[in-house]
Amino acid sequence: MITAGIDIGSITAKAVVLSDDRMLGSKVAFSGYNAQQAGKGIFDDLLKELEMDASSIEKIVSTGYGRNSVTFADKAITEIICHGAGAYYLNPEVRTVIDVGGQDSKVLTIHSNGTVKDFAMNDKCAAGTGRFLEVMARAMESDLDDFGPLSLRSGSPSKISSICTVFAESEVISLIAKGESRENIIAGIHESVASRISSMARRVGVKEPVMMTGGVARNIGVVRALERALGVSIEVSEFAQVNGALGAAVMAVNL
Amino acid sequence: MTDTDKEKHGKKMQSDGKMQKIMTGYYIDAKTAGETGKKVAWITSGGPVEPLIAMDIIPVYPENHGAMIGASKMGADLCQKAEEMGYSGDLCSYARADIACSVVDGGPIGGLPRPDMLVCCNNICGTVMKWYEVQARYYNVPLFILDTPFSHTKYTDEAKRYVQRQVEEYVTFLEGVCKKRLDRDRMEEVGRLSVEAQRLWQAVLDTAMNKPSPMTCFDAFFHLALIVTLRGTQTAVDYYRSLLEEMEQRVADGIGAIPNEKYRLLWDNLPIWYRLKWLSQKFAAHDACLVADTYTSAWCMSLRYMTDEGNFLDSMGEGYARAYLNIGVDEMIKIVLEMVDKYDVDGFVMHSNRSCKPYSLGQYDIQRAVQKERGIPSVIIESHMVDERSFSESQTETRIDAFMEMIGQKR
Ligand code: SF4
């Protein structure tokens, strides 16, 4: 059976095509401001890459904040359930999933059969999300992709105490003005994100093995900071960013 | 289920219209009190209203008014106005809306009638004390504060004496403002009516134990108005008696509040007044019926402590002091667990209300306890009861959808 999952996030759209438990391909693109177009666009592009026809896809599940805009999907399922299903597909042993995306972050615990046991999401605030990191990258005039490696070179991470993104940004600016090293500031930013997420994770109760998913999982600095904050090791799959779409494609199998 | 079966569910209640009429009459009476020579007292929602009724004083509830402001989606404007006046955005949105409303005579009914006195009972929170002090200064009227010590687990003898003495002071205060004595026989009659109305209200809420439930908590939020405002009157007793009959009839006819009740849920904290319809439709779309809530049942909790009904004035203290927001989290957990069992719910929906700190503090502990003791899933929705600026539809939607999917997976 061939299924597809489409995840429309606040910043990026992701698509995955799955054939009988084998991932045929995946794709990531910017969402833009039209969620409906983003869904159609990424689905068509991925099919073209795979040289497949839309008619060969039997079931489609959409997820992400734009899930209800994907009109050609058979069903919309929230990213919470899909991230659980995706992580379970990648490693059925996983019991906790930490997903950090563009505008929200969530922690979910999963049962041994892959269903979600409990979850927590960040409140209406950018702290602890990809957006927070983006704002900081702008303040630092750095490329976000360099954040991870740079932070690993920090000797003593700066203390960023403010949770509020706007206040934290001004803290960062004053640290720059004081001549604090870029590495230390970035490491401090990662610790701030990690402390926000770890308190949410503790709320649902962290059970190992832990997997991190979502775009921010590509940032090794955040992953390490989170490992330190939670005292556990965290696995990151190469498909972390498309995990929601992957889970959607998995969910589509049993529709 | 057949189509005709489907049609009979989710029908509007007959009592809705009756309630609207009573509330309109009540507010007209209150707003024309100046002409009829009656005195008006503003009182907090958890305050002892019975002595006011016995003294023929019209009780007016800024919090009920706040709920109306919220439901008419006028909260954000008024809250903003209060912020312009210098009040913090972190302050309870009932307080902000009310304080602003006094100045601009805004809101759905053009502001509340001017008070002749204020009665504040701090059994719900500390906010009300400062709020009522502000209003006492603004209207230049006397203020009575009934201080109910926090009852973590027990109601001590000292607390009892302390509250009791204040009840007498309360009576003296009212007699002073009205320049007449309290008729003690009438007081007992009012007390009897209050207890009767509370019993009827509890019985109405208990009809939700039936499957399908004839009512949702959204219905309870609506029908609550009289037990808050007119507790102690015959009007409230009559109303709840007929509401109970209507509910019992629904049960006998097998009519459910939502078309297809598959899941039963419990709501915690105040309603999100400006989103009631959206929320009720959202849950109904998942075949989920919010059968009960911790909020509306707070107005009959004093029944537990009403030891001497023949002597209302002396025995009401404990019920008021042990209000749901004036007890420790451990006690709250007990009450919530009782409700989980009584209404046989599959999940727990908690509104983390940035307005109401005493209600929201401790919610994570309660959530954990419910999960541990009963193993049912729960979800937390962050919002404000009146200030719609802090509501995010897509975030709330995702939480509710995920929560319902999770409950579905569990089945
Ligand atoms: S803080 Fe809570 S209890 Fe106090 S007035 Fe506001 S809503 Fe009512």
mmCIF file of C-alpha atoms in Angstrom, chain A residues 67-68 76-81 103 115-119 121-124 203 251, chain B residues 354 364 371 378-379 382-383 390-392 395 397-399 401-403 405-406 409:
data_model
loop_
_atom_site.group_PDB
_atom_site.id
_atom_site.type_symbol
_atom_site.label_atom_id
_atom_site.label_comp_id
_atom_site.label_asym_id
_atom_site.label_seq_id
_atom_site.Cartn_x
_atom_site.Cartn_y
_atom_site.Cartn_z
ATOM 1 C CA ARG A 67 -3.669 20.356 8.306
ATOM 2 C CA ASN A 68 -7.246 21.402 7.619
ATOM 3 C CA ALA A 76 -6.339 15.516 9.049
ATOM 4 C CA ILE A 77 -4.603 14.325 12.209
ATOM 5 C CA THR A 78 -2.775 16.534 14.674
ATOM 6 C CA GLU A 79 0.999 16.695 14.707
ATOM 7 C CA ILE A 80 1.027 15.276 18.240
ATOM 8 C CA ILE A 81 -0.300 11.904 17.127
ATOM 9 C CA GLN A 103 6.131 28.071 16.270
ATOM 10 C CA THR A 115 -0.147 5.448 20.658
ATOM 11 C CA VAL A 116 0.195 8.699 22.549
ATOM 12 C CA LYS A 117 -0.045 8.523 26.302
ATOM 13 C CA ASP A 118 0.277 12.181 27.246
ATOM 14 C CA PHE A 119 1.535 15.427 25.808
ATOM 15 C CA MET A 121 2.758 21.962 24.375
ATOM 16 C CA ASN A 122 4.387 25.329 24.880
ATOM 17 C CA ASP A 123 1.991 28.063 25.830
ATOM 18 C CA LYS A 124 1.263 30.990 23.585
ATOM 19 C CA ARG A 203 5.702 17.833 33.345
ATOM 20 C CA MET A 251 -1.299 6.838 10.097
ATOM 21 C CA ARG B 354 -4.465 33.477 33.242
ATOM 22 C CA TYR B 364 -0.695 20.569 37.178
ATOM 23 C CA GLN B 371 -3.815 10.726 35.714
ATOM 24 C CA SER B 378 -6.195 15.343 30.258
ATOM 25 C CA VAL B 379 -5.436 18.473 28.307
ATOM 26 C CA GLU B 382 -4.264 28.319 28.178
ATOM 27 C CA SER B 383 -6.562 31.300 27.939
ATOM 28 C CA SER B 390 -5.160 35.924 24.865
ATOM 29 C CA PHE B 391 -7.005 33.225 23.006
ATOM 30 C CA SER B 392 -5.309 31.460 20.137
ATOM 31 C CA GLN B 395 -3.300 26.406 19.259
ATOM 32 C CA GLU B 397 -7.787 23.582 18.285
ATOM 33 C CA THR B 398 -4.626 21.502 17.990
ATOM 34 C CA ARG B 399 -4.671 20.701 21.695
ATOM 35 C CA ASP B 401 -7.968 17.636 18.449
ATOM 36 C CA ALA B 402 -4.864 15.866 19.733
ATOM 37 C CA PHE B 403 -6.523 15.208 23.073
ATOM 38 C CA GLU B 405 -7.383 11.610 19.072
ATOM 39 C CA MET B 406 -5.516 10.380 22.124
ATOM 40 C CA GLN B 409 -6.567 5.749 20.446
#
